[in-house]
Amino acid sequence: MRFIIYGVGAIGGTFAASLATAGHDVVGIARGEMLAAIRNNGGLTFRTPTDAQLVSFPVVGAPAEIAFQPDDVILLTMKGQHTAPALEELRAADVTTEAVVCAQNGVNNERLALRLFPTVYAMTVMLPADYVTPGEVICYGTPKRGLIDLGRYPHGLDENVAAIAAAFDSAGFAAFPLQQVMRSKYGKLRDNLGNVVEAALGHGSRSGPLMDAIQAEAERVYAAAGIDWVAVGNADPRRKGLMEMGAVAGITRTGGSSIQSLKRGTGTIETDYLNGEIVLLGRLHGVPTPLNAGLVAIGHELVARGAKPGSMSEAELRTRLGT
């Protein structure tokens, strides 16, 4: 089994470095400054609470550069706004029945993948990691680097699930095969609704009455849509003593994926596929979603004006959301 990590960023970089260090066959697909830095440096600099090392593994710039094999496991680790073109690149590279694992935030990626490929898996990733500097990824999870929920999409278990879970266990993660894995992904989506709040207000602003209201809006939508979900956030009892936030020498945590996008100036943000998913479901099922709709608009404005993380005050954000 070979792991193709499509998107070597915070999550993909942690996966690639961990799996490669554990002796698994890994190929990364990266782009831009990250691709150049890995090639120029002879590997990816990977920092954890216990050490820092330069991890070498093959890296290419596009799927077309890979001769895919039937037992390959393709892990999608790009953000949701980049999934559709990535899947088209895989199809153009003659990917057919290989396992495609959506190790991403949101719940839209799996449906897009299943339209093109028959063997699709959903993976919920609870993994505190940063990618801000090209060629470097920092993972804060300890003693396990992250928690992984995994199952076939839309539901079910099979031999691939067992093999992938075993590989991740060997690489320092705690993997949990789940028959109904999308329950976990909807729980993670509920937590990710704070990503754009953190991007607007700065790291550490993902709790309080405003977040409670944003998540309550999502819960009303879930109820109307008949969506079953399970909490996977900080209150998840699996985290206690298994995967907690550790300190990495000389490093201050940047924050979640959206705050990292603003800090790197990527020109895009994932809000359409996080808060925007709640807005879509609300429209489909007749549930008003003014808070999440407002956050979608704010996310796009932050990107359009090249805003830095924490550029809004809470008073300004509340005014914009009408709270």
PDB file of C-alpha atoms in Angstrom:
ATOM      1  CA  MET A   1       0.000   0.000   0.000  1.00  0.00           C
ATOM      2  CA  ARG A   2       1.387   3.358  -1.099  1.00  0.00           C
ATOM      3  CA  PHE A   3       0.066   6.657   0.253  1.00  0.00           C
ATOM      4  CA  ILE A   4      -0.345   9.565  -2.169  1.00  0.00           C
ATOM      5  CA  ILE A   5      -0.705  12.752  -0.111  1.00  0.00           C
ATOM      6  CA  TYR A   6      -2.466  15.229  -2.389  1.00  0.00           C
ATOM      7  CA  GLY A   7      -1.848  18.595  -0.741  1.00  0.00           C
ATOM      8  CA  VAL A   8       1.282  18.862   1.419  1.00  0.00           C
ATOM      9  CA  GLY A   9       0.176  21.525   3.883  1.00  0.00           C
ATOM     10  CA  ALA A  10      -0.441  21.401   7.627  1.00  0.00           C
ATOM     11  CA  ILE A  11      -2.471  18.176   7.557  1.00  0.00           C
ATOM     12  CA  GLY A  12      -0.937  16.622   4.460  1.00  0.00           C
ATOM     13  CA  GLY A  13       2.569  17.456   5.619  1.00  0.00           C
ATOM     14  CA  THR A  14       1.952  15.885   9.026  1.00  0.00           C
ATOM     15  CA  PHE A  15       0.549  12.782   7.335  1.00  0.00           C
ATOM     16  CA  ALA A  16       3.417  12.515   4.854  1.00  0.00           C
ATOM     17  CA  ALA A  17       6.188  13.045   7.407  1.00  0.00           C
ATOM     18  CA  SER A  18       4.631  10.695   9.965  1.00  0.00           C
ATOM     19  CA  LEU A  19       3.870   7.882   7.527  1.00  0.00           C
ATOM     20  CA  ALA A  20       7.279   8.154   5.840  1.00  0.00           C
ATOM     21  CA  THR A  21       9.103   8.128   9.183  1.00  0.00           C
ATOM     22  CA  ALA A  22       7.138   5.003  10.155  1.00  0.00           C
ATOM     23  CA  GLY A  23       8.439   3.236   7.045  1.00  0.00           C
ATOM     24  CA  HIS A  24       5.437   3.562   4.753  1.00  0.00           C
ATOM     25  CA  ASP A  25       5.721   4.291   1.035  1.00  0.00           C
ATOM     26  CA  VAL A  26       4.706   7.940   0.555  1.00  0.00           C
ATOM     27  CA  VAL A  27       4.499  10.302  -2.421  1.00  0.00           C
ATOM     28  CA  GLY A  28       3.502  13.925  -1.880  1.00  0.00           C
ATOM     29  CA  ILE A  29       1.775  16.262  -4.316  1.00  0.00           C
ATOM     30  CA  ALA A  30       2.606  19.876  -3.498  1.00  0.00           C
ATOM     31  CA  ARG A  31       2.601  23.166  -5.347  1.00  0.00           C
ATOM     32  CA  GLY A  32       4.170  26.595  -5.402  1.00  0.00           C
ATOM     33  CA  GLU A  33       6.507  27.603  -2.614  1.00  0.00           C
ATOM     34  CA  MET A  34       5.949  24.413  -0.629  1.00  0.00           C
ATOM     35  CA  LEU A  35       6.981  22.219  -3.554  1.00  0.00           C
ATOM     36  CA  ALA A  36      10.055  24.345  -4.221  1.00  0.00           C
ATOM     37  CA  ALA A  37      11.082  24.408  -0.566  1.00  0.00           C
ATOM     38  CA  ILE A  38      10.810  20.623  -0.106  1.00  0.00           C
ATOM     39  CA  ARG A  39      12.875  20.039  -3.220  1.00  0.00           C
ATOM     40  CA  ASN A  40      15.477  22.673  -2.398  1.00  0.00           C
ATOM     41  CA  ASN A  41      15.840  21.567   1.225  1.00  0.00           C
ATOM     42  CA  GLY A  42      15.923  17.855   0.512  1.00  0.00           C
ATOM     43  CA  GLY A  43      12.747  17.194   2.508  1.00  0.00           C
ATOM     44  CA  LEU A  44      10.086  18.658   4.771  1.00  0.00           C
ATOM     45  CA  THR A  45      11.051  20.166   8.114  1.00  0.00           C
ATOM     46  CA  PHE A  46       8.656  18.573  10.601  1.00  0.00           C
ATOM     47  CA  ARG A  47       8.421  19.920  14.150  1.00  0.00           C
ATOM     48  CA  THR A  48       6.579  18.240  17.035  1.00  0.00           C
ATOM     49  CA  PRO A  49       6.590  18.615  20.840  1.00  0.00           C
ATOM     50  CA  THR A  50       9.325  15.965  21.021  1.00  0.00           C
ATOM     51  CA  ASP A  51      11.692  16.793  18.162  1.00  0.00           C
ATOM     52  CA  ALA A  52      12.390  18.423  14.808  1.00  0.00           C
ATOM     53  CA  GLN A  53      13.600  16.543  11.769  1.00  0.00           C
ATOM     54  CA  LEU A  54      13.992  16.834   8.033  1.00  0.00           C
ATOM     55  CA  VAL A  55      11.848  14.093   6.487  1.00  0.00           C
ATOM     56  CA  SER A  56      12.521  13.096   2.902  1.00  0.00           C
ATOM     57  CA  PHE A  57       9.915  11.568   0.589  1.00  0.00           C
ATOM     58  CA  PRO A  58       9.249  11.885  -3.152  1.00  0.00           C
ATOM     59  CA  VAL A  59       7.238  14.962  -4.049  1.00  0.00           C
ATOM     60  CA  VAL A  60       5.727  15.981  -7.391  1.00  0.00           C
ATOM     61  CA  GLY A  61       3.777  18.967  -8.636  1.00  0.00           C
ATOM     62  CA  ALA A  62       0.764  17.204 -10.160  1.00  0.00           C
ATOM     63  CA  PRO A  63      -0.953  13.793 -10.340  1.00  0.00           C
ATOM     64  CA  ALA A  64       0.130  13.434 -13.974  1.00  0.00           C
ATOM     65  CA  GLU A  65       3.703  12.899 -12.731  1.00  0.00           C
ATOM     66  CA  ILE A  66       2.708   9.704 -10.851  1.00  0.00           C
ATOM     67  CA  ALA A  67       2.271   6.212 -12.289  1.00  0.00           C
ATOM     68  CA  PHE A  68      -0.685   5.169 -10.134  1.00  0.00           C
ATOM     69  CA  GLN A  69      -0.954   1.608  -8.847  1.00  0.00           C
ATOM     70  CA  PRO A  70      -4.133  -0.357  -7.971  1.00  0.00           C
ATOM     71  CA  ASP A  71      -3.316  -0.490  -4.246  1.00  0.00           C
ATOM     72  CA  ASP A  72      -2.540   3.228  -3.910  1.00  0.00           C
ATOM     73  CA  VAL A  73      -4.387   5.170  -1.226  1.00  0.00           C
ATOM     74  CA  ILE A  74      -4.925   8.770  -2.342  1.00  0.00           C
ATOM     75  CA  LEU A  75      -5.406  11.117   0.619  1.00  0.00           C
ATOM     76  CA  LEU A  76      -7.028  14.412  -0.344  1.00  0.00           C
ATOM     77  CA  THR A  77      -5.749  17.050   2.074  1.00  0.00           C
ATOM     78  CA  MET A  78      -6.392  20.253   0.127  1.00  0.00           C
ATOM     79  CA  LYS A  79      -9.109  22.690   1.206  1.00  0.00           C
ATOM     80  CA  GLY A  80     -12.659  22.252  -0.035  1.00  0.00           C
ATOM     81  CA  GLN A  81     -12.509  25.027  -2.627  1.00  0.00           C
ATOM     82  CA  HIS A  82      -9.714  23.137  -4.402  1.00  0.00           C
ATOM     83  CA  THR A  83     -11.294  19.670  -4.393  1.00  0.00           C
ATOM     84  CA  ALA A  84     -13.161  19.726  -7.724  1.00  0.00           C
ATOM     85  CA  PRO A  85     -10.121  20.627  -9.896  1.00  0.00           C
ATOM     86  CA  ALA A  86      -7.959  18.177  -7.931  1.00  0.00           C
ATOM     87  CA  LEU A  87     -10.379  15.348  -8.689  1.00  0.00           C
ATOM     88  CA  GLU A  88     -10.357  16.244 -12.374  1.00  0.00           C
ATOM     89  CA  GLU A  89      -6.554  16.083 -12.331  1.00  0.00           C
ATOM     90  CA  LEU A  90      -6.727  12.621 -10.785  1.00  0.00           C
ATOM     91  CA  ARG A  91      -9.149  11.432 -13.461  1.00  0.00           C
ATOM     92  CA  ALA A  92      -6.909  12.860 -16.180  1.00  0.00           C
ATOM     93  CA  ALA A  93      -3.999  10.924 -14.619  1.00  0.00           C
ATOM     94  CA  ASP A  94      -5.948   7.650 -15.137  1.00  0.00           C
ATOM     95  CA  VAL A  95      -6.988   7.114 -11.531  1.00  0.00           C
ATOM     96  CA  THR A  96      -9.944   4.705 -11.604  1.00  0.00           C
ATOM     97  CA  THR A  97     -10.576   2.265  -8.731  1.00  0.00           C
ATOM     98  CA  GLU A  98      -7.815   3.393  -6.334  1.00  0.00           C
ATOM     99  CA  ALA A  99      -8.966   4.341  -2.844  1.00  0.00           C
ATOM    100  CA  VAL A 100      -9.710   8.065  -2.524  1.00  0.00           C
ATOM    101  CA  VAL A 101      -9.808   9.308   1.081  1.00  0.00           C
ATOM    102  CA  CYS A 102     -11.269  12.744   1.823  1.00  0.00           C
ATOM    103  CA  ALA A 103      -9.195  13.816   4.833  1.00  0.00           C
ATOM    104  CA  GLN A 104     -10.642  17.327   4.725  1.00  0.00           C
ATOM    105  CA  ASN A 105     -12.911  19.671   6.603  1.00  0.00           C
ATOM    106  CA  GLY A 106     -16.486  19.926   5.407  1.00  0.00           C
ATOM    107  CA  VAL A 107     -18.891  17.321   4.053  1.00  0.00           C
ATOM    108  CA  ASN A 108     -19.014  18.132   0.330  1.00  0.00           C
ATOM    109  CA  ASN A 109     -15.726  16.558  -0.763  1.00  0.00           C
ATOM    110  CA  GLU A 110     -16.879  12.948  -0.519  1.00  0.00           C
ATOM    111  CA  ARG A 111     -19.902  13.554  -2.722  1.00  0.00           C
ATOM    112  CA  LEU A 112     -17.730  15.207  -5.367  1.00  0.00           C
ATOM    113  CA  ALA A 113     -15.275  12.314  -5.259  1.00  0.00           C
ATOM    114  CA  LEU A 114     -17.958   9.624  -5.475  1.00  0.00           C
ATOM    115  CA  ARG A 115     -19.293  11.197  -8.659  1.00  0.00           C
ATOM    116  CA  LEU A 116     -15.972  10.390 -10.356  1.00  0.00           C
ATOM    117  CA  PHE A 117     -14.546   7.415  -8.439  1.00  0.00           C
ATOM    118  CA  PRO A 118     -16.173   4.280  -6.989  1.00  0.00           C
ATOM    119  CA  THR A 119     -13.944   3.719  -3.948  1.00  0.00           C
ATOM    120  CA  VAL A 120     -14.304   6.712  -1.643  1.00  0.00           C
ATOM    121  CA  TYR A 121     -13.641   7.044   2.095  1.00  0.00           C
ATOM    122  CA  ALA A 122     -14.375   9.798   4.602  1.00  0.00           C
ATOM    123  CA  MET A 123     -11.795  10.753   7.217  1.00  0.00           C
ATOM    124  CA  THR A 124     -12.408  13.132  10.101  1.00  0.00           C
ATOM    125  CA  VAL A 125      -9.109  14.670  11.166  1.00  0.00           C
ATOM    126  CA  MET A 126      -8.610  16.109  14.654  1.00  0.00           C
ATOM    127  CA  LEU A 127      -5.050  17.353  14.323  1.00  0.00           C
ATOM    128  CA  PRO A 128      -3.557  20.630  15.600  1.00  0.00           C
ATOM    129  CA  ALA A 129      -0.971  21.579  12.988  1.00  0.00           C
ATOM    130  CA  ASP A 130       0.358  24.739  11.319  1.00  0.00           C
ATOM    131  CA  TYR A 131       1.733  25.483   7.885  1.00  0.00           C
ATOM    132  CA  VAL A 132       2.859  29.072   7.549  1.00  0.00           C
ATOM    133  CA  THR A 133       6.460  28.839   6.301  1.00  0.00           C
ATOM    134  CA  PRO A 134       7.142  26.983   3.016  1.00  0.00           C
ATOM    135  CA  GLY A 135       8.991  23.742   3.670  1.00  0.00           C
ATOM    136  CA  GLU A 136       7.957  23.510   7.329  1.00  0.00           C
ATOM    137  CA  VAL A 137       5.012  21.946   9.163  1.00  0.00           C
ATOM    138  CA  ILE A 138       4.433  22.053  12.922  1.00  0.00           C
ATOM    139  CA  CYS A 139       2.287  19.444  14.689  1.00  0.00           C
ATOM    140  CA  TYR A 140       1.266  20.124  18.314  1.00  0.00           C
ATOM    141  CA  GLY A 141      -0.643  16.917  19.092  1.00  0.00           C
ATOM    142  CA  THR A 142       0.750  14.743  21.894  1.00  0.00           C
ATOM    143  CA  PRO A 143       1.194  11.929  22.807  1.00  0.00           C
ATOM    144  CA  LYS A 144      -0.720  10.963  19.672  1.00  0.00           C
ATOM    145  CA  ARG A 145      -0.283  13.417  16.818  1.00  0.00           C
ATOM    146  CA  GLY A 146      -3.964  13.352  15.973  1.00  0.00           C
ATOM    147  CA  LEU A 147      -7.227  11.466  16.145  1.00  0.00           C
ATOM    148  CA  ILE A 148      -8.585   9.946  12.940  1.00  0.00           C
ATOM    149  CA  ASP A 149     -12.142   8.724  12.308  1.00  0.00           C
ATOM    150  CA  LEU A 150     -12.364   6.660   9.125  1.00  0.00           C
ATOM    151  CA  GLY A 151     -14.980   4.776   7.141  1.00  0.00           C
ATOM    152  CA  ARG A 152     -16.238   4.068   3.665  1.00  0.00           C
ATOM    153  CA  TYR A 153     -18.458   6.735   2.120  1.00  0.00           C
ATOM    154  CA  PRO A 154     -21.376   7.029   2.555  1.00  0.00           C
ATOM    155  CA  HIS A 155     -21.085   4.323   5.231  1.00  0.00           C
ATOM    156  CA  GLY A 156     -19.497   0.971   5.929  1.00  0.00           C
ATOM    157  CA  LEU A 157     -16.182  -0.709   6.697  1.00  0.00           C
ATOM    158  CA  ASP A 158     -13.876  -2.857   4.575  1.00  0.00           C
ATOM    159  CA  GLU A 159     -10.312  -4.163   4.338  1.00  0.00           C
ATOM    160  CA  ASN A 160      -8.992  -0.792   3.165  1.00  0.00           C
ATOM    161  CA  VAL A 161     -10.369   0.916   6.263  1.00  0.00           C
ATOM    162  CA  ALA A 162      -8.606  -1.620   8.486  1.00  0.00           C
ATOM    163  CA  ALA A 163      -5.309  -1.312   6.580  1.00  0.00           C
ATOM    164  CA  ILE A 164      -5.345   2.496   6.520  1.00  0.00           C
ATOM    165  CA  ALA A 165      -6.214   2.651  10.219  1.00  0.00           C
ATOM    166  CA  ALA A 166      -3.356   0.257  11.044  1.00  0.00           C
ATOM    167  CA  ALA A 167      -0.908   2.365   9.052  1.00  0.00           C
ATOM    168  CA  PHE A 168      -1.965   5.558  10.840  1.00  0.00           C
ATOM    169  CA  ASP A 169      -1.767   3.858  14.213  1.00  0.00           C
ATOM    170  CA  SER A 170       1.806   2.842  13.399  1.00  0.00           C
ATOM    171  CA  ALA A 171       2.631   6.438  12.421  1.00  0.00           C
ATOM    172  CA  GLY A 172       1.690   7.994  15.749  1.00  0.00           C
ATOM    173  CA  PHE A 173      -2.035   8.633  15.310  1.00  0.00           C
ATOM    174  CA  ALA A 174      -5.067   7.102  17.000  1.00  0.00           C
ATOM    175  CA  ALA A 175      -7.358   5.805  14.247  1.00  0.00           C
ATOM    176  CA  PHE A 176     -10.994   4.816  14.819  1.00  0.00           C
ATOM    177  CA  PRO A 177     -12.841   2.872  12.077  1.00  0.00           C
ATOM    178  CA  LEU A 178     -16.498   3.949  12.092  1.00  0.00           C
ATOM    179  CA  GLN A 179     -19.448   2.357  10.319  1.00  0.00           C
ATOM    180  CA  GLN A 180     -21.194   5.757  10.138  1.00  0.00           C
ATOM    181  CA  VAL A 181     -18.220   8.068   9.733  1.00  0.00           C
ATOM    182  CA  MET A 182     -20.223  11.013   8.370  1.00  0.00           C
ATOM    183  CA  ARG A 183     -21.733  11.532  11.845  1.00  0.00           C
ATOM    184  CA  SER A 184     -18.214  12.453  12.892  1.00  0.00           C
ATOM    185  CA  LYS A 185     -17.644  14.705   9.891  1.00  0.00           C
ATOM    186  CA  TYR A 186     -20.822  16.680  10.602  1.00  0.00           C
ATOM    187  CA  GLY A 187     -19.632  17.076  14.179  1.00  0.00           C
ATOM    188  CA  LYS A 188     -16.306  18.424  12.938  1.00  0.00           C
ATOM    189  CA  LEU A 189     -18.137  20.773  10.557  1.00  0.00           C
ATOM    190  CA  ARG A 190     -19.995  22.239  13.538  1.00  0.00           C
ATOM    191  CA  ASP A 191     -16.638  22.943  15.224  1.00  0.00           C
ATOM    192  CA  ASN A 192     -15.116  24.385  12.043  1.00  0.00           C
ATOM    193  CA  LEU A 193     -17.798  27.093  11.881  1.00  0.00           C
ATOM    194  CA  GLY A 194     -15.493  29.082  14.155  1.00  0.00           C
ATOM    195  CA  ASN A 195     -12.592  29.053  11.682  1.00  0.00           C
ATOM    196  CA  VAL A 196     -13.614  32.322  10.025  1.00  0.00           C
ATOM    197  CA  VAL A 197     -14.383  33.895  13.422  1.00  0.00           C
ATOM    198  CA  GLU A 198     -10.822  33.100  14.474  1.00  0.00           C
ATOM    199  CA  ALA A 199      -9.498  34.498  11.192  1.00  0.00           C
ATOM    200  CA  ALA A 200     -11.380  37.745  11.758  1.00  0.00           C
ATOM    201  CA  LEU A 201     -10.701  38.198  15.489  1.00  0.00           C
ATOM    202  CA  GLY A 202      -7.412  36.343  15.946  1.00  0.00           C
ATOM    203  CA  HIS A 203      -6.272  33.097  17.542  1.00  0.00           C
ATOM    204  CA  GLY A 204      -8.143  32.069  20.678  1.00  0.00           C
ATOM    205  CA  SER A 205     -11.526  33.583  19.743  1.00  0.00           C
ATOM    206  CA  ARG A 206     -13.446  30.383  19.017  1.00  0.00           C
ATOM    207  CA  SER A 207     -15.540  30.239  22.194  1.00  0.00           C
ATOM    208  CA  GLY A 208     -18.167  32.298  23.970  1.00  0.00           C
ATOM    209  CA  PRO A 209     -21.806  33.333  23.395  1.00  0.00           C
ATOM    210  CA  LEU A 210     -21.282  34.255  19.733  1.00  0.00           C
ATOM    211  CA  MET A 211     -19.851  30.827  18.880  1.00  0.00           C
ATOM    212  CA  ASP A 212     -22.653  29.189  20.839  1.00  0.00           C
ATOM    213  CA  ALA A 213     -25.198  31.021  18.680  1.00  0.00           C
ATOM    214  CA  ILE A 214     -23.396  30.133  15.443  1.00  0.00           C
ATOM    215  CA  GLN A 215     -23.323  26.452  16.386  1.00  0.00           C
ATOM    216  CA  ALA A 216     -26.917  26.486  17.600  1.00  0.00           C
ATOM    217  CA  GLU A 217     -27.933  27.719  14.160  1.00  0.00           C
ATOM    218  CA  ALA A 218     -26.157  24.706  12.657  1.00  0.00           C
ATOM    219  CA  GLU A 219     -27.850  22.342  15.087  1.00  0.00           C
ATOM    220  CA  ARG A 220     -31.279  23.653  14.042  1.00  0.00           C
ATOM    221  CA  VAL A 221     -30.342  23.014  10.424  1.00  0.00           C
ATOM    222  CA  TYR A 222     -29.128  19.499  11.217  1.00  0.00           C
ATOM    223  CA  ALA A 223     -32.385  18.733  13.002  1.00  0.00           C
ATOM    224  CA  ALA A 224     -34.485  19.983  10.077  1.00  0.00           C
ATOM    225  CA  ALA A 225     -32.383  18.006   7.600  1.00  0.00           C
ATOM    226  CA  GLY A 226     -32.469  14.822   9.691  1.00  0.00           C
ATOM    227  CA  ILE A 227     -28.680  14.799   9.993  1.00  0.00           C
ATOM    228  CA  ASP A 228     -27.217  12.677  12.776  1.00  0.00           C
ATOM    229  CA  TRP A 229     -23.956  14.006  14.203  1.00  0.00           C
ATOM    230  CA  VAL A 230     -21.570  13.379  17.076  1.00  0.00           C
ATOM    231  CA  ALA A 231     -19.373  15.877  18.910  1.00  0.00           C
ATOM    232  CA  VAL A 232     -15.649  15.571  18.152  1.00  0.00           C
ATOM    233  CA  GLY A 233     -14.379  18.852  19.623  1.00  0.00           C
ATOM    234  CA  ASN A 234     -12.424  19.558  22.772  1.00  0.00           C
ATOM    235  CA  ALA A 235     -15.101  17.896  24.898  1.00  0.00           C
ATOM    236  CA  ASP A 236     -14.584  14.559  23.116  1.00  0.00           C
ATOM    237  CA  PRO A 237     -13.459  12.222  25.920  1.00  0.00           C
ATOM    238  CA  ARG A 238     -11.078  10.452  23.539  1.00  0.00           C
ATOM    239  CA  ARG A 239      -8.778  13.475  23.634  1.00  0.00           C
ATOM    240  CA  LYS A 240      -8.002  13.268  27.328  1.00  0.00           C
ATOM    241  CA  GLY A 241      -4.521  11.833  27.640  1.00  0.00           C
ATOM    242  CA  LEU A 242      -4.550  10.626  24.039  1.00  0.00           C
ATOM    243  CA  MET A 243      -4.210  13.754  21.901  1.00  0.00           C
ATOM    244  CA  GLU A 244      -3.768  17.064  23.669  1.00  0.00           C
ATOM    245  CA  MET A 245      -2.108  20.349  22.712  1.00  0.00           C
ATOM    246  CA  GLY A 246       1.611  20.227  23.302  1.00  0.00           C
ATOM    247  CA  ALA A 247       4.276  22.924  23.182  1.00  0.00           C
ATOM    248  CA  VAL A 248       6.782  23.067  20.326  1.00  0.00           C
ATOM    249  CA  ALA A 249      10.046  24.752  21.255  1.00  0.00           C
ATOM    250  CA  GLY A 250      10.290  28.314  19.951  1.00  0.00           C
ATOM    251  CA  ILE A 251       6.898  28.197  18.217  1.00  0.00           C
ATOM    252  CA  THR A 252       3.606  29.975  18.965  1.00  0.00           C
ATOM    253  CA  ARG A 253       0.495  28.310  17.545  1.00  0.00           C
ATOM    254  CA  THR A 254      -0.893  30.188  14.536  1.00  0.00           C
ATOM    255  CA  GLY A 255      -4.414  28.780  14.718  1.00  0.00           C
ATOM    256  CA  GLY A 256      -6.862  26.947  12.484  1.00  0.00           C
ATOM    257  CA  SER A 257      -6.861  26.468   8.731  1.00  0.00           C
ATOM    258  CA  SER A 258      -8.588  29.755   7.837  1.00  0.00           C
ATOM    259  CA  ILE A 259      -6.291  31.913   9.945  1.00  0.00           C
ATOM    260  CA  GLN A 260      -3.348  30.146   8.263  1.00  0.00           C
ATOM    261  CA  SER A 261      -4.802  30.975   4.825  1.00  0.00           C
ATOM    262  CA  LEU A 262      -4.974  34.670   5.717  1.00  0.00           C
ATOM    263  CA  LYS A 263      -1.496  34.677   7.200  1.00  0.00           C
ATOM    264  CA  ARG A 264      -0.011  33.059   4.075  1.00  0.00           C
ATOM    265  CA  GLY A 265      -2.033  35.342   1.774  1.00  0.00           C
ATOM    266  CA  THR A 266      -3.329  32.440  -0.309  1.00  0.00           C
ATOM    267  CA  GLY A 267      -6.143  34.489  -1.875  1.00  0.00           C
ATOM    268  CA  THR A 268      -8.823  31.939  -0.934  1.00  0.00           C
ATOM    269  CA  ILE A 269     -10.631  30.776   2.180  1.00  0.00           C
ATOM    270  CA  GLU A 270     -12.657  27.645   2.948  1.00  0.00           C
ATOM    271  CA  THR A 271     -15.698  29.421   4.394  1.00  0.00           C
ATOM    272  CA  ASP A 272     -18.023  28.502   1.504  1.00  0.00           C
ATOM    273  CA  TYR A 273     -17.630  24.832   2.395  1.00  0.00           C
ATOM    274  CA  LEU A 274     -17.902  25.268   6.164  1.00  0.00           C
ATOM    275  CA  ASN A 275     -20.355  28.014   7.137  1.00  0.00           C
ATOM    276  CA  GLY A 276     -21.590  27.920   3.543  1.00  0.00           C
ATOM    277  CA  GLU A 277     -22.651  24.297   3.989  1.00  0.00           C
ATOM    278  CA  ILE A 278     -24.924  25.351   6.858  1.00  0.00           C
ATOM    279  CA  VAL A 279     -26.339  28.131   4.691  1.00  0.00           C
ATOM    280  CA  LEU A 280     -27.025  25.658   1.858  1.00  0.00           C
ATOM    281  CA  LEU A 281     -28.718  23.154   4.160  1.00  0.00           C
ATOM    282  CA  GLY A 282     -30.751  25.949   5.715  1.00  0.00           C
ATOM    283  CA  ARG A 283     -31.999  27.060   2.317  1.00  0.00           C
ATOM    284  CA  LEU A 284     -32.851  23.489   1.356  1.00  0.00           C
ATOM    285  CA  HIS A 285     -34.832  22.874   4.542  1.00  0.00           C
ATOM    286  CA  GLY A 286     -36.337  26.274   5.253  1.00  0.00           C
ATOM    287  CA  VAL A 287     -34.206  27.215   8.257  1.00  0.00           C
ATOM    288  CA  PRO A 288     -32.866  30.803   8.494  1.00  0.00           C
ATOM    289  CA  THR A 289     -29.076  30.982   8.888  1.00  0.00           C
ATOM    290  CA  PRO A 290     -28.250  34.705   9.198  1.00  0.00           C
ATOM    291  CA  LEU A 291     -25.127  34.219  11.334  1.00  0.00           C
ATOM    292  CA  ASN A 292     -23.468  31.685   9.064  1.00  0.00           C
ATOM    293  CA  ALA A 293     -24.519  33.587   5.943  1.00  0.00           C
ATOM    294  CA  GLY A 294     -22.960  36.719   7.412  1.00  0.00           C
ATOM    295  CA  LEU A 295     -19.746  34.847   8.172  1.00  0.00           C
ATOM    296  CA  VAL A 296     -19.519  33.601   4.574  1.00  0.00           C
ATOM    297  CA  ALA A 297     -19.649  37.208   3.353  1.00  0.00           C
ATOM    298  CA  ILE A 298     -17.090  38.319   5.950  1.00  0.00           C
ATOM    299  CA  GLY A 299     -14.710  35.518   4.966  1.00  0.00           C
ATOM    300  CA  HIS A 300     -14.728  36.653   1.357  1.00  0.00           C
ATOM    301  CA  GLU A 301     -14.220  40.272   2.356  1.00  0.00           C
ATOM    302  CA  LEU A 302     -11.195  39.368   4.494  1.00  0.00           C
ATOM    303  CA  VAL A 303      -9.601  37.641   1.519  1.00  0.00           C
ATOM    304  CA  ALA A 304     -10.549  40.366  -0.978  1.00  0.00           C
ATOM    305  CA  ARG A 305      -8.830  43.093   1.033  1.00  0.00           C
ATOM    306  CA  GLY A 306      -5.831  40.963   1.964  1.00  0.00           C
ATOM    307  CA  ALA A 307      -6.640  41.277   5.654  1.00  0.00           C
ATOM    308  CA  LYS A 308      -4.326  39.908   8.293  1.00  0.00           C
ATOM    309  CA  PRO A 309      -5.636  37.613  11.045  1.00  0.00           C
ATOM    310  CA  GLY A 310      -7.287  39.543  13.872  1.00  0.00           C
ATOM    311  CA  SER A 311      -8.051  42.623  11.762  1.00  0.00           C
ATOM    312  CA  MET A 312     -11.625  42.929  13.120  1.00  0.00           C
ATOM    313  CA  SER A 313     -12.808  43.707  16.641  1.00  0.00           C
ATOM    314  CA  GLU A 314     -15.514  41.606  18.260  1.00  0.00           C
ATOM    315  CA  ALA A 315     -17.758  44.680  18.375  1.00  0.00           C
ATOM    316  CA  GLU A 316     -17.335  45.176  14.626  1.00  0.00           C
ATOM    317  CA  LEU A 317     -18.008  41.500  13.921  1.00  0.00           C
ATOM    318  CA  ARG A 318     -21.129  41.503  16.100  1.00  0.00           C
ATOM    319  CA  THR A 319     -22.407  44.635  14.369  1.00  0.00           C
ATOM    320  CA  ARG A 320     -21.928  43.016  10.972  1.00  0.00           C
ATOM    321  CA  LEU A 321     -23.775  39.897  12.144  1.00  0.00           C
ATOM    322  CA  GLY A 322     -26.572  41.885  13.808  1.00  0.00           C
ATOM    323  CA  THR A 323     -26.029  40.416  17.268  1.00  0.00           C
TER     324      THR A 323
END
